[in-house]
Short mmCIF file of C-alpha atoms in Angstrom, two decimals:
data_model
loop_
_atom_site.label_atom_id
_atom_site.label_comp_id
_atom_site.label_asym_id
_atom_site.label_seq_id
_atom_site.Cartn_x
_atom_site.Cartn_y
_atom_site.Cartn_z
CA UNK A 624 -4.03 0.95 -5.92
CA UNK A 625 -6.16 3.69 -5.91
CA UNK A 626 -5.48 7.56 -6.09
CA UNK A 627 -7.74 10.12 -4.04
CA UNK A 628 -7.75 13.93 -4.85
CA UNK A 629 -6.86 16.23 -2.64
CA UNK A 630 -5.74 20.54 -1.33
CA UNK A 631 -2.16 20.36 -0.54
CA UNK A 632 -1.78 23.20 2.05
CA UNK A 633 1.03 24.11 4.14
CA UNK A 634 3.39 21.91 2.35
CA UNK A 635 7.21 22.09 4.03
CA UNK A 636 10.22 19.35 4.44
CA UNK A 637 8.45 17.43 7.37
CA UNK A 638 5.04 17.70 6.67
CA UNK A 639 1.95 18.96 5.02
CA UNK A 640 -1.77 19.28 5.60
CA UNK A 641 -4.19 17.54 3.23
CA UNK A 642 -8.09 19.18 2.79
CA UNK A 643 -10.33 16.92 1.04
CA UNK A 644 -13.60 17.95 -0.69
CA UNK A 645 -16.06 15.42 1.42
CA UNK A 646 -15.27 13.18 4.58
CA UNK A 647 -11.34 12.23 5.15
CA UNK A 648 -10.69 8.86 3.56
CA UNK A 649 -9.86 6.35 5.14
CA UNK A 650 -6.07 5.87 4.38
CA UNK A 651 -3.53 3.01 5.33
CA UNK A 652 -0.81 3.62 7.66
CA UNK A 653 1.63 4.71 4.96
CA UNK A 654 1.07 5.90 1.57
CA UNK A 655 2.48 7.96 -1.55
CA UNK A 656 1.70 11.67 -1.79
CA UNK A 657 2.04 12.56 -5.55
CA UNK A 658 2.30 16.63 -6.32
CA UNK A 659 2.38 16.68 -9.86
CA UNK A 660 3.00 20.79 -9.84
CA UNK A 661 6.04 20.04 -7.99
CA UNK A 662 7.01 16.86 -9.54
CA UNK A 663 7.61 14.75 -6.30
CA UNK A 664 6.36 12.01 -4.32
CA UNK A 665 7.01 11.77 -0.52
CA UNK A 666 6.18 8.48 1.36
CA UNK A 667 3.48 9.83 3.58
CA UNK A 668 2.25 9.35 7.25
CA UNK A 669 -1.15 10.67 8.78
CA UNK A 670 -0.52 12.40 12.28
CA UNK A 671 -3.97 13.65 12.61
CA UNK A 672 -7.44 13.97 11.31
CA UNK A 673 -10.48 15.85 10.92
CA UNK A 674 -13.84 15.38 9.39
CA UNK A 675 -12.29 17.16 5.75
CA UNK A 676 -8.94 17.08 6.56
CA UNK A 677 -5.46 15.29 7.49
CA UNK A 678 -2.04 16.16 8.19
CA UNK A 679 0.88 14.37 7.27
CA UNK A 680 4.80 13.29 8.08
CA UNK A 681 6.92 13.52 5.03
CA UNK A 682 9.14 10.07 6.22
CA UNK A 683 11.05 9.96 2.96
CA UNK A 684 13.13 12.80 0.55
CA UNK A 685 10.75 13.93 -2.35
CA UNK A 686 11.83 12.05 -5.28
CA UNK A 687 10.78 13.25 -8.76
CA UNK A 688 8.10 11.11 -10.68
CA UNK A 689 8.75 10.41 -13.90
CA UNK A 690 7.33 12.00 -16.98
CA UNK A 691 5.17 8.02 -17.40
CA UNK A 692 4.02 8.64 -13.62
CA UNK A 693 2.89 12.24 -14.09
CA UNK A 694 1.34 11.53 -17.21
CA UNK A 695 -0.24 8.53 -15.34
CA UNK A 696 -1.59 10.78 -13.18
CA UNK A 697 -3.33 13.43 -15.21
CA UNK A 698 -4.89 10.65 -17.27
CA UNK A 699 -6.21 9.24 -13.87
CA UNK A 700 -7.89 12.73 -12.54
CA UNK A 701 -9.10 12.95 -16.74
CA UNK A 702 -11.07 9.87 -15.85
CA UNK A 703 -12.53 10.58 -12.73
CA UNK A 704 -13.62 14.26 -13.95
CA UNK A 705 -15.66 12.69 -16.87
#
């Protein structure tokens, strides 16, 4: 598992656009989309791509994450700030 950092732009019930600091990662097919400041998770689907950013299909209802994941989270970005 591993967790990459990311703008959130243009966020609505079917989709969202994802700007990246650097060079799009490469991403698997699928994958999680955590928003802490909104406290959801979507399962996540890339559409398209450019050289900084992506957009996605939200395939799934945002769920909440719980307080463990969230804190989870923020100790994860802690670590990779330091």
């Amino acid at each position: 598992t591993c967790t990459v950092d990311c703008l959130v732009r243009n966020l609505s019930d079917g989709g969202a656009s994802l700007v990246f600091d650097h060079v799009t990662p490469i991403l698997p097919d699928r994958f999680e989309l955590s928003v802490p400041r909104h406290g959801r998770t979507w399962a996540a689907r890339p559409v398209w791509r450019s050289e900084s950013a992506m957009g996605v299909v939200l395939e799934e209802k945002a769920v909440p994450i719980s307080l463990a994941q969230e804190r989870r989270i923020r100790a994860l970005r802690r670590e990779v700030e330091a």
